[in-house]
CSV table of C-alpha atoms (C1' of nucleotides) in Angstrom, one decimal:
chain,number,residue,atom,x,y,z
X,51,UNK,CA,-52.8,15.3,62.7
X,52,UNK,CA,-55.4,12.8,61.6
X,53,UNK,CA,-52.6,10.2,61.0
X,54,UNK,CA,-54.5,6.9,60.8
X,55,UNK,CA,-52.8,3.6,61.8
X,56,UNK,CA,-51.7,3.0,58.3
X,57,UNK,CA,-49.9,6.3,57.9
X,58,UNK,CA,-48.3,5.9,61.4
X,59,UNK,CA,-47.1,2.4,60.6
X,60,UNK,CA,-45.5,3.5,57.3
X,61,UNK,CA,-43.8,6.5,59.0
X,62,UNK,CA,-42.5,4.3,61.9
X,63,UNK,CA,-41.3,1.7,59.5
X,64,UNK,CA,-39.3,4.2,57.5
X,65,UNK,CA,-37.8,5.6,60.7
X,66,UNK,CA,-36.9,2.2,62.3
X,67,UNK,CA,-35.6,0.7,59.1
X,68,UNK,CA,-33.3,3.6,58.6
X,69,UNK,CA,-31.8,3.0,62.0
X,70,UNK,CA,-31.7,-0.8,62.2
X,71,UNK,CA,-32.4,-2.4,58.8
X,72,UNK,CA,-35.3,-4.5,57.8
X,73,UNK,CA,-34.6,-7.7,59.7
X,74,UNK,CA,-33.6,-6.0,62.9
X,75,UNK,CA,-36.8,-4.1,63.0
X,76,UNK,CA,-39.4,-6.2,64.9
X,77,UNK,CA,-43.1,-5.8,64.8
X,78,UNK,CA,-43.1,-5.2,68.5
X,79,UNK,CA,-40.8,-2.2,68.1
X,80,UNK,CA,-42.9,-1.1,65.2
X,81,UNK,CA,-46.2,-1.2,67.2
X,82,UNK,CA,-44.7,0.5,70.2
X,83,UNK,CA,-43.1,3.3,68.0
X,84,UNK,CA,-46.3,3.9,66.1
X,85,UNK,CA,-48.7,3.4,69.0
X,86,UNK,CA,-50.8,1.1,67.0
X,87,UNK,CA,-52.7,-2.1,67.6
X,88,UNK,CA,-51.1,-5.3,66.3
X,89,UNK,CA,-54.1,-6.3,64.2
X,90,UNK,CA,-53.9,-3.0,62.3
X,91,UNK,CA,-50.9,-4.2,60.5
X,92,UNK,CA,-52.8,-7.0,58.9
X,93,UNK,CA,-55.8,-4.8,58.4
X,94,UNK,CA,-53.9,-2.5,56.0
X,95,UNK,CA,-51.1,-4.8,54.9
X,96,UNK,CA,-52.6,-8.3,54.3
X,97,UNK,CA,-49.1,-9.6,53.5
X,98,UNK,CA,-47.9,-8.7,56.9
X,99,UNK,CA,-44.4,-7.3,57.6
X,100,UNK,CA,-43.3,-7.8,54.0
X,101,UNK,CA,-46.1,-5.7,52.6
X,102,UNK,CA,-45.5,-3.0,55.1
X,103,UNK,CA,-41.8,-2.8,54.4
X,104,UNK,CA,-42.5,-2.6,50.6
X,105,UNK,CA,-45.0,0.2,51.0
X,106,UNK,CA,-42.6,2.0,53.4
X,107,UNK,CA,-39.8,1.8,50.9
X,108,UNK,CA,-42.1,3.1,48.1
X,109,UNK,CA,-43.2,6.0,50.3
X,110,UNK,CA,-39.6,6.8,51.3
X,111,UNK,CA,-38.6,6.8,47.7
X,112,UNK,CA,-41.4,9.1,46.7
X,113,UNK,CA,-40.6,11.5,49.6
X,114,UNK,CA,-36.9,11.7,48.6
X,115,UNK,CA,-37.8,12.1,44.9
X,116,UNK,CA,-40.2,15.0,45.7
X,117,UNK,CA,-37.4,16.7,47.8
X,118,UNK,CA,-34.8,16.3,45.0
X,119,UNK,CA,-37.2,17.4,42.3
X,120,UNK,CA,-38.2,20.4,44.3
X,121,UNK,CA,-34.6,21.6,44.8
X,122,UNK,CA,-33.7,20.8,41.2
X,123,UNK,CA,-36.4,23.0,39.7
X,124,UNK,CA,-35.2,26.1,41.5
X,125,UNK,CA,-31.5,25.8,40.8
X,126,UNK,CA,-28.6,24.2,39.0
X,127,UNK,CA,-28.1,20.5,39.4
X,128,UNK,CA,-24.9,20.9,41.4
X,129,UNK,CA,-26.7,23.2,43.8
X,130,UNK,CA,-29.4,20.6,44.3
X,131,UNK,CA,-26.9,17.9,45.0
X,132,UNK,CA,-25.2,20.3,47.4
X,133,UNK,CA,-28.5,20.9,49.2
X,134,UNK,CA,-29.1,17.2,49.4
X,135,UNK,CA,-25.7,16.5,50.8
X,136,UNK,CA,-26.0,19.3,53.3
X,137,UNK,CA,-29.3,18.0,54.5
X,138,UNK,CA,-27.9,14.4,54.9
X,139,UNK,CA,-24.9,15.8,56.8
X,140,UNK,CA,-27.1,17.6,59.2
X,141,UNK,CA,-29.4,14.6,59.7
X,142,UNK,CA,-26.5,12.4,60.4
X,143,UNK,CA,-25.0,14.7,63.0
X,144,UNK,CA,-28.4,15.4,64.6
X,145,UNK,CA,-29.0,11.7,65.1
X,146,UNK,CA,-25.4,10.8,66.1
X,147,UNK,CA,-25.0,8.9,62.9
X,148,UNK,CA,-27.9,6.5,63.8
X,149,UNK,CA,-29.9,6.9,60.6
X,150,UNK,CA,-29.2,5.8,57.0
X,151,UNK,CA,-31.2,5.5,53.8
X,152,UNK,CA,-34.3,3.4,54.1
X,153,UNK,CA,-34.1,2.5,50.5
X,154,UNK,CA,-30.6,1.1,50.8
X,155,UNK,CA,-31.8,-0.9,53.8
X,156,UNK,CA,-34.6,-2.3,51.8
X,157,UNK,CA,-32.3,-3.1,48.9
X,158,UNK,CA,-30.1,-5.2,51.2
X,159,UNK,CA,-32.8,-6.9,53.1
X,160,UNK,CA,-32.1,-10.3,51.6
X,161,UNK,CA,-33.3,-12.8,49.0
X,162,UNK,CA,-36.6,-13.6,50.7
X,163,UNK,CA,-38.0,-10.0,50.6
X,164,UNK,CA,-38.5,-9.6,46.9
X,165,UNK,CA,-41.1,-6.9,47.2
X,166,UNK,CA,-38.8,-4.7,49.2
X,167,UNK,CA,-35.9,-5.2,46.8
X,168,UNK,CA,-38.2,-4.2,43.9
X,169,UNK,CA,-39.5,-1.2,45.8
X,170,UNK,CA,-35.9,-0.1,46.3
X,171,UNK,CA,-35.0,-0.6,42.7
X,172,UNK,CA,-38.1,1.5,41.7
X,173,UNK,CA,-37.0,4.3,44.1
X,174,UNK,CA,-33.4,4.3,42.7
X,175,UNK,CA,-34.8,4.4,39.1
X,176,UNK,CA,-37.0,7.3,40.1
X,177,UNK,CA,-34.2,9.4,41.5
X,178,UNK,CA,-32.1,8.6,38.5
X,179,UNK,CA,-34.8,9.7,36.1
X,180,UNK,CA,-35.3,13.0,38.0
X,181,UNK,CA,-31.6,13.8,38.0
X,182,UNK,CA,-31.2,12.8,34.4
X,183,UNK,CA,-34.0,15.1,33.4
X,184,UNK,CA,-32.2,18.0,35.1
X,185,UNK,CA,-29.0,17.1,33.3
X,186,UNK,CA,-30.6,16.9,29.9
X,187,UNK,CA,-32.2,20.3,30.6
X,188,UNK,CA,-28.6,21.6,31.0
X,189,UNK,CA,-27.8,20.4,27.6
X,190,UNK,CA,-26.3,16.9,28.2
X,191,UNK,CA,-27.0,14.1,25.7
X,192,UNK,CA,-29.6,11.7,26.9
X,193,UNK,CA,-27.3,8.7,27.4
X,194,UNK,CA,-24.7,10.8,29.2
X,195,UNK,CA,-27.3,12.3,31.5
X,196,UNK,CA,-28.7,8.9,32.5
X,197,UNK,CA,-25.3,7.5,33.2
X,198,UNK,CA,-24.2,10.5,35.2
X,199,UNK,CA,-27.5,10.5,37.1
X,200,UNK,CA,-27.1,6.9,38.1
X,201,UNK,CA,-23.6,7.5,39.3
X,202,UNK,CA,-24.6,10.5,41.3
X,203,UNK,CA,-27.0,8.3,43.2
X,204,UNK,CA,-24.3,5.7,43.7
X,205,UNK,CA,-21.8,8.2,45.0
X,206,UNK,CA,-24.2,9.8,47.5
X,207,UNK,CA,-25.6,6.5,48.8
X,208,UNK,CA,-22.1,5.0,49.1
X,209,UNK,CA,-20.9,8.1,50.9
X,210,UNK,CA,-23.9,7.8,53.3
X,211,UNK,CA,-22.9,4.2,54.1
X,212,UNK,CA,-19.3,5.1,54.7
X,213,UNK,CA,-20.3,8.1,56.8
X,214,UNK,CA,-22.4,6.0,59.1
X,215,UNK,CA,-19.6,3.4,59.5
X,216,UNK,CA,-17.0,6.0,60.2
X,217,UNK,CA,-19.2,8.2,62.3
X,218,UNK,CA,-17.9,11.1,60.2
X,219,UNK,CA,-19.4,13.5,57.6
X,220,UNK,CA,-16.1,13.5,55.7
X,221,UNK,CA,-17.4,11.0,53.1
X,222,UNK,CA,-20.3,13.3,52.3
X,223,UNK,CA,-17.9,16.3,52.0
X,224,UNK,CA,-15.7,14.3,49.7
X,225,UNK,CA,-18.7,13.3,47.6
X,226,UNK,CA,-19.6,17.0,47.3
X,227,UNK,CA,-16.2,18.0,46.1
X,228,UNK,CA,-15.8,15.2,43.7
X,229,UNK,CA,-19.3,15.4,42.3
X,230,UNK,CA,-18.7,19.1,41.8
X,231,UNK,CA,-15.5,18.3,39.9
X,232,UNK,CA,-17.2,15.7,37.8
X,233,UNK,CA,-20.2,17.9,36.9
X,234,UNK,CA,-17.9,20.8,36.1
X,235,UNK,CA,-16.3,18.6,33.5
X,236,UNK,CA,-19.7,18.1,31.9
X,237,UNK,CA,-21.4,21.4,32.4
X,238,UNK,CA,-18.5,23.8,32.6
X,239,UNK,CA,-17.9,26.3,35.4
X,240,UNK,CA,-21.0,27.1,37.4
X,241,UNK,CA,-21.4,28.7,40.8
X,242,UNK,CA,-21.4,26.6,43.9
X,243,UNK,CA,-17.9,27.6,45.0
X,244,UNK,CA,-19.0,28.8,48.5
X,245,UNK,CA,-17.0,28.0,51.5
S,273,UNK,CA,-7.3,-27.9,52.9
S,274,UNK,CA,-6.5,-27.9,56.6
S,275,UNK,CA,-9.2,-25.2,57.2
S,276,UNK,CA,-9.9,-25.4,60.9
S,277,UNK,CA,-13.3,-24.5,62.4
S,278,UNK,CA,-12.3,-20.9,63.0
S,279,UNK,CA,-11.3,-20.4,59.3
S,280,UNK,CA,-14.4,-22.1,58.1
S,281,UNK,CA,-16.6,-20.0,60.3
S,282,UNK,CA,-15.1,-16.8,59.1
S,283,UNK,CA,-15.4,-17.8,55.5
S,284,UNK,CA,-19.0,-18.9,55.9
S,285,UNK,CA,-19.8,-15.7,57.8
S,286,UNK,CA,-18.5,-13.6,55.0
S,287,UNK,CA,-20.4,-15.6,52.4
S,288,UNK,CA,-23.7,-15.5,54.3
S,289,UNK,CA,-23.5,-11.9,55.4
S,290,UNK,CA,-22.9,-10.9,51.8
S,291,UNK,CA,-26.1,-12.5,50.8
S,292,UNK,CA,-28.5,-11.9,53.7
S,293,UNK,CA,-27.0,-9.2,55.9
S,294,UNK,CA,-25.9,-9.6,59.6
S,295,UNK,CA,-29.3,-10.0,61.3
S,296,UNK,CA,-30.7,-12.3,58.8
S,297,UNK,CA,-27.8,-14.7,59.1
S,298,UNK,CA,-28.6,-17.1,61.9
S,299,UNK,CA,-26.1,-19.3,63.8
S,300,UNK,CA,-27.9,-22.4,62.6
S,301,UNK,CA,-27.3,-21.4,58.9
S,302,UNK,CA,-23.7,-20.5,59.8
S,303,UNK,CA,-23.1,-23.9,61.4
S,304,UNK,CA,-24.7,-25.8,58.6
S,305,UNK,CA,-22.8,-23.9,55.9
S,306,UNK,CA,-19.5,-24.3,57.6
S,307,UNK,CA,-20.1,-27.8,58.8
S,308,UNK,CA,-18.9,-26.9,62.3
S,309,UNK,CA,-20.0,-27.7,65.8
S,310,UNK,CA,-22.0,-25.1,67.7
S,311,UNK,CA,-19.5,-24.9,70.6
S,312,UNK,CA,-16.6,-24.1,68.2
S,313,UNK,CA,-18.1,-20.6,67.7
S,314,UNK,CA,-17.6,-19.8,71.4
S,315,UNK,CA,-14.3,-21.6,71.5
S,316,UNK,CA,-12.8,-19.1,69.0
S,317,UNK,CA,-15.1,-16.2,69.5
S,318,UNK,CA,-15.9,-15.8,73.2
S,319,UNK,CA,-18.2,-12.9,72.4
S,320,UNK,CA,-20.4,-15.1,70.3
S,321,UNK,CA,-21.9,-14.0,67.0
S,322,UNK,CA,-20.9,-10.3,67.5
S,323,UNK,CA,-17.2,-11.3,67.7
S,324,UNK,CA,-17.5,-13.6,64.7
S,325,UNK,CA,-19.1,-10.9,62.6
S,326,UNK,CA,-16.5,-8.4,63.5
S,327,UNK,CA,-13.6,-10.7,62.7
S,328,UNK,CA,-15.3,-11.7,59.4
S,329,UNK,CA,-15.7,-8.1,58.5
S,330,UNK,CA,-12.0,-7.5,59.2
S,331,UNK,CA,-11.0,-10.5,57.2
S,332,UNK,CA,-13.2,-9.4,54.3
S,333,UNK,CA,-11.7,-5.9,54.4
S,334,UNK,CA,-8.2,-7.3,54.4
S,335,UNK,CA,-9.0,-9.6,51.4
S,336,UNK,CA,-10.4,-6.8,49.4
S,337,UNK,CA,-7.5,-4.5,50.3
S,338,UNK,CA,-5.0,-7.1,49.2
S,339,UNK,CA,-6.8,-7.5,45.9
S,340,UNK,CA,-7.0,-3.8,45.2
S,341,UNK,CA,-3.4,-3.2,46.3
S,342,UNK,CA,-2.2,-6.1,44.0
S,343,UNK,CA,-4.0,-4.7,41.0
S,344,UNK,CA,-2.8,-1.2,41.7
S,345,UNK,CA,0.9,-1.9,41.9
S,346,UNK,CA,0.9,-3.4,38.4
S,347,UNK,CA,-1.1,-0.7,36.6
S,348,UNK,CA,-2.6,2.7,36.5
S,349,UNK,CA,-5.3,3.5,39.1
S,350,UNK,CA,-8.0,3.6,36.5
S,351,UNK,CA,-7.1,0.2,35.3
S,352,UNK,CA,-7.2,-1.1,38.8
S,353,UNK,CA,-10.7,0.4,39.3
S,354,UNK,CA,-11.7,-1.1,36.0
S,355,UNK,CA,-10.5,-4.6,37.1
S,356,UNK,CA,-12.3,-4.3,40.4
S,357,UNK,CA,-15.6,-3.3,38.7
S,358,UNK,CA,-15.3,-6.0,36.1
S,359,UNK,CA,-14.8,-8.6,38.9
S,360,UNK,CA,-17.8,-7.3,40.8
S,361,UNK,CA,-19.9,-7.4,37.7
S,362,UNK,CA,-18.9,-11.0,37.0
S,363,UNK,CA,-19.6,-12.0,40.6
S,364,UNK,CA,-23.0,-10.4,40.6
S,365,UNK,CA,-24.0,-12.1,37.4
S,366,UNK,CA,-22.6,-15.5,38.4
S,367,UNK,CA,-24.6,-15.4,41.6
S,368,UNK,CA,-27.8,-14.0,40.1
S,369,UNK,CA,-27.2,-10.7,42.0
S,370,UNK,CA,-27.4,-12.5,45.4
S,371,UNK,CA,-24.2,-11.2,46.9
S,372,UNK,CA,-23.2,-7.8,48.0
S,373,UNK,CA,-20.3,-6.3,49.9
S,374,UNK,CA,-19.9,-7.9,53.4
S,375,UNK,CA,-18.4,-4.6,54.7
S,376,UNK,CA,-21.4,-2.7,53.7
S,377,UNK,CA,-23.6,-5.3,55.4
S,378,UNK,CA,-21.6,-4.9,58.6
S,379,UNK,CA,-21.7,-1.2,58.4
S,380,UNK,CA,-25.5,-1.2,58.3
S,381,UNK,CA,-25.9,-3.9,60.9
S,382,UNK,CA,-27.4,-1.6,63.5
S,383,UNK,CA,-26.7,0.3,66.6
S,384,UNK,CA,-26.2,-2.7,68.9
S,385,UNK,CA,-23.3,-4.2,66.8
S,386,UNK,CA,-20.6,-1.6,67.5
S,387,UNK,CA,-17.7,-3.9,66.8
S,388,UNK,CA,-19.0,-4.7,63.4
S,389,UNK,CA,-19.5,-1.1,62.5
S,390,UNK,CA,-16.0,-0.3,63.6
S,391,UNK,CA,-14.6,-3.1,61.6
S,392,UNK,CA,-16.4,-1.8,58.6
S,393,UNK,CA,-15.1,1.7,59.2
S,394,UNK,CA,-11.6,0.2,59.5
S,395,UNK,CA,-12.0,-1.6,56.2
S,396,UNK,CA,-13.2,1.5,54.4
S,397,UNK,CA,-10.3,3.5,55.7
S,398,UNK,CA,-7.9,0.9,54.6
S,399,UNK,CA,-9.2,0.9,51.0
S,400,UNK,CA,-9.2,4.7,51.0
S,401,UNK,CA,-5.5,4.7,52.1
S,402,UNK,CA,-4.5,2.2,49.5
S,403,UNK,CA,-6.2,4.1,46.7
S,404,UNK,CA,-4.9,7.5,48.0
S,405,UNK,CA,-1.4,6.2,48.0
S,406,UNK,CA,-1.8,5.2,44.3
S,407,UNK,CA,-3.1,8.6,43.5
S,408,UNK,CA,-0.3,10.5,45.2
S,409,UNK,CA,2.1,8.2,43.3
S,410,UNK,CA,0.5,9.6,40.2
S,411,UNK,CA,1.3,13.1,41.3
S,412,UNK,CA,-1.9,14.2,43.0
S,413,UNK,CA,-1.6,16.4,46.2
S,414,UNK,CA,-2.2,14.5,49.4
S,415,UNK,CA,-5.5,16.1,50.3
S,416,UNK,CA,-6.9,15.7,46.8
S,417,UNK,CA,-5.8,12.1,46.6
S,418,UNK,CA,-7.4,11.2,50.0
S,419,UNK,CA,-10.7,12.9,49.0
S,420,UNK,CA,-10.8,11.3,45.6
S,421,UNK,CA,-10.0,7.9,47.1
S,422,UNK,CA,-12.8,8.1,49.6
S,423,UNK,CA,-15.2,9.1,46.8
S,424,UNK,CA,-14.1,6.2,44.6
S,425,UNK,CA,-15.0,3.8,47.4
S,426,UNK,CA,-18.4,5.5,47.8
S,427,UNK,CA,-19.1,5.4,44.1
S,428,UNK,CA,-18.3,1.7,43.8
S,429,UNK,CA,-20.1,0.7,47.0
S,430,UNK,CA,-23.2,2.7,46.0
S,431,UNK,CA,-23.2,1.2,42.5
S,432,UNK,CA,-23.0,-2.3,44.1
S,433,UNK,CA,-26.1,-1.6,46.2
S,434,UNK,CA,-28.0,-0.2,43.2
S,435,UNK,CA,-26.9,-3.1,41.0
S,436,UNK,CA,-28.3,-5.6,43.5
S,437,UNK,CA,-31.6,-3.8,43.9
S,438,UNK,CA,-32.1,-3.4,40.2
S,439,UNK,CA,-30.7,-6.9,39.3
S,440,UNK,CA,-28.6,-5.1,36.6
S,441,UNK,CA,-24.9,-4.4,36.1
S,442,UNK,CA,-25.7,-1.1,34.6
S,443,UNK,CA,-24.9,0.9,37.8
S,444,UNK,CA,-21.4,-0.7,37.8
S,445,UNK,CA,-20.9,0.3,34.1
S,446,UNK,CA,-22.1,3.8,34.9
S,447,UNK,CA,-19.6,4.0,37.7
S,448,UNK,CA,-16.8,2.8,35.4
S,449,UNK,CA,-17.6,5.5,32.9
S,450,UNK,CA,-18.0,8.3,35.4
S,451,UNK,CA,-15.0,7.4,37.5
S,452,UNK,CA,-13.0,7.3,34.3
S,453,UNK,CA,-14.2,10.8,33.4
S,454,UNK,CA,-13.4,12.1,36.9
S,455,UNK,CA,-9.9,10.6,37.0
S,456,UNK,CA,-9.2,11.8,33.5
S,457,UNK,CA,-9.8,15.3,34.9
S,458,UNK,CA,-7.2,14.8,37.6
S,459,UNK,CA,-4.6,12.7,35.9
S,460,UNK,CA,-5.1,13.6,32.2
S,461,UNK,CA,-5.6,11.2,29.3
S,462,UNK,CA,-4.5,7.6,30.1
S,463,UNK,CA,-5.4,4.4,28.4
S,464,UNK,CA,-8.5,2.4,29.4
S,465,UNK,CA,-10.6,3.3,26.5
S,466,UNK,CA,-11.3,-0.3,25.6
S,467,UNK,CA,-14.9,-1.2,24.6
R,182,DC,C1',-82.3,3.4,68.9
R,183,DC,C1',-79.3,-0.3,67.0
R,184,DT,C1',-76.0,-2.0,63.8
R,185,DC,C1',-71.6,-2.2,61.9
R,186,DC,C1',-66.8,-2.1,61.8
R,187,DA,C1',-62.1,0.0,62.1
R,188,DG,C1',-59.3,0.5,65.9
R,189,DT,C1',-57.4,-1.1,70.4
R,190,DA,C1',-55.5,-4.2,73.9
R,191,DG,C1',-53.5,-8.2,74.8
R,192,DA,C1',-53.2,-13.4,75.1
R,193,DT,C1',-51.4,-17.0,72.6
R,194,DC,C1',-49.4,-19.8,68.8
R,195,DG,C1',-45.4,-22.5,66.6
R,196,DA,C1',-40.9,-21.4,65.0
R,197,DT,C1',-36.6,-19.7,65.5
R,198,DC,C1',-33.2,-16.8,67.7
R,199,DG,C1',-28.4,-16.7,70.3
R,200,DG,C1',-26.3,-19.1,73.9
R,201,DT,C1',-25.2,-22.9,77.3
R,202,DC,C1',-24.9,-27.5,78.4
R,203,DT,C1',-23.4,-32.7,78.5
R,204,DA,C1',-21.4,-36.5,76.2
R,205,DT,C1',-18.4,-38.5,73.1
R,206,DG,C1',-14.6,-38.7,69.8
R,207,DT,C1',-9.8,-37.7,68.4
R,208,DG,C1',-4.9,-36.7,67.9
R,209,DG,C1',-0.6,-35.2,69.7
R,210,DA,C1',2.6,-34.4,73.7
R,211,DA,C1',4.5,-36.1,78.1
P,218,DT,C1',-0.1,-45.6,77.9
P,219,DT,C1',-2.0,-41.5,80.0
P,220,DC,C1',-3.5,-37.2,79.5
P,221,DC,C1',-5.7,-33.1,77.8
P,222,DA,C1',-7.1,-29.6,74.8
P,223,DC,C1',-9.9,-29.3,70.9
P,224,DA,C1',-13.7,-30.8,67.8
P,225,DT,C1',-18.2,-32.8,67.2
P,226,DA,C1',-23.1,-33.9,67.9
P,227,DG,C1',-27.1,-32.6,69.7
P,228,DA,C1',-30.3,-31.7,73.7
P,229,DC,C1',-31.9,-27.8,75.9
P,230,DC,C1',-32.7,-22.9,77.8
P,231,DG,C1',-35.3,-18.4,77.9
P,232,DA,C1',-36.3,-14.8,74.8
P,233,DT,C1',-38.2,-13.1,70.8
P,234,DC,C1',-39.8,-13.6,66.2
P,235,DG,C1',-44.1,-12.9,62.8
P,236,DA,C1',-48.7,-14.1,62.9
P,237,DT,C1',-53.5,-15.3,64.6
P,238,DC,C1',-57.0,-15.0,67.7
P,239,DT,C1',-60.7,-13.1,71.0
P,240,DA,C1',-62.8,-9.3,73.5
P,241,DC,C1',-63.8,-4.7,74.0
P,242,DT,C1',-64.4,0.3,72.6
P,243,DG,C1',-66.3,4.3,70.1
P,244,DG,C1',-68.2,6.7,66.5
P,245,DA,C1',-70.7,7.0,61.9
P,246,DG,C1',-75.0,5.7,59.2
P,247,DG,C1',-79.4,3.3,58.9
DNA sequence: CCTCCAGTAGATCGATCGGTCTATGTGGAA
DNA sequence: TTCCACATAGACCGATCGATCTACTGGAGG
């Protein structure tokens, strides 16, 4: 509950960027949402908005990576992917399809925001590494695990974009079914055939 | 070479949105890039920028759908996906990873731009339909074909986002390999094992 | 006590945003 | 030729952008 200005700014940046994208998120919105003084931005992020966005993207990437790693170490990879997709589905519905992935938003923020793009790339690589480690733990060769992990990220992120556009969780459900089929091909028959 | 103001505006909108996103694309950039008078926007798009973006998204969706449908009717689905991924890879490299998918950009343009979001959803549905038709032609059940088609779109779009962020074509190559594995599971062994 | 400084509140800056306006040019139909 | 719809060039509007600035507040450390 301490939540200093810096932490509030990062949290608000993640929230607003998920909803509106980088360029559509103004500092005024950011300050109002985080109940923070304008000067506090430049106190903690000398580079201004660009710095804040980059740090928010890094933070969002770490949060998601922690979540995925947590679910992975207590279950099979497919169950972890399932849990992630279920959580995304619930989040989308709860917010009336208003929120997307902050890392994707940062990745597409344009050519002028190099720091944000690099932060997004770093987050993607982190997720891929975490997933690939789980796949190798299941016996997959290193190269196969890395490729598969990268594609799992692609499939989920793409489904999230489609789901927002269509205002439907169907793309996430399709991703669940198809990723299950793909993983079954690599890892053989394993659970996760619930409803 | 006729290329009236309306056509030039739509083409420029597609180009600039691919690079910068909707909100980061200003009317001034648009007019300069399309060499068009400011008033011409409101002549052809009474709703202003929002109308133009929506029409550009529709046009981009149709163009891509035509491309995909063309490649699909002269080859197996996997070969068509291969051709699409190869084209995306070359485009990314030729532009130094500056361009993405205009439909994705429109889909993430925010809550205020409803028309653009709907245009993006329409484009996604069109691609899914086109792909699903090809899969049913190969003998897949309707429901399976639709689900698989939706996921193929997700996987490709997600790979494109990752590729831009990382400035690497690796995600597209991963998508190729994994989509091939997935389709092989449904359709059995079919060509496309070149390098 | 006083000092110091992160935090707050808000005025203000130049630049740019999307949109509207006038003036002028142009090419085809009546 | 006359006419008119369209295209162009560019000034202009209020609003908002990111960023800088001053003035004030409150609590920790000497």
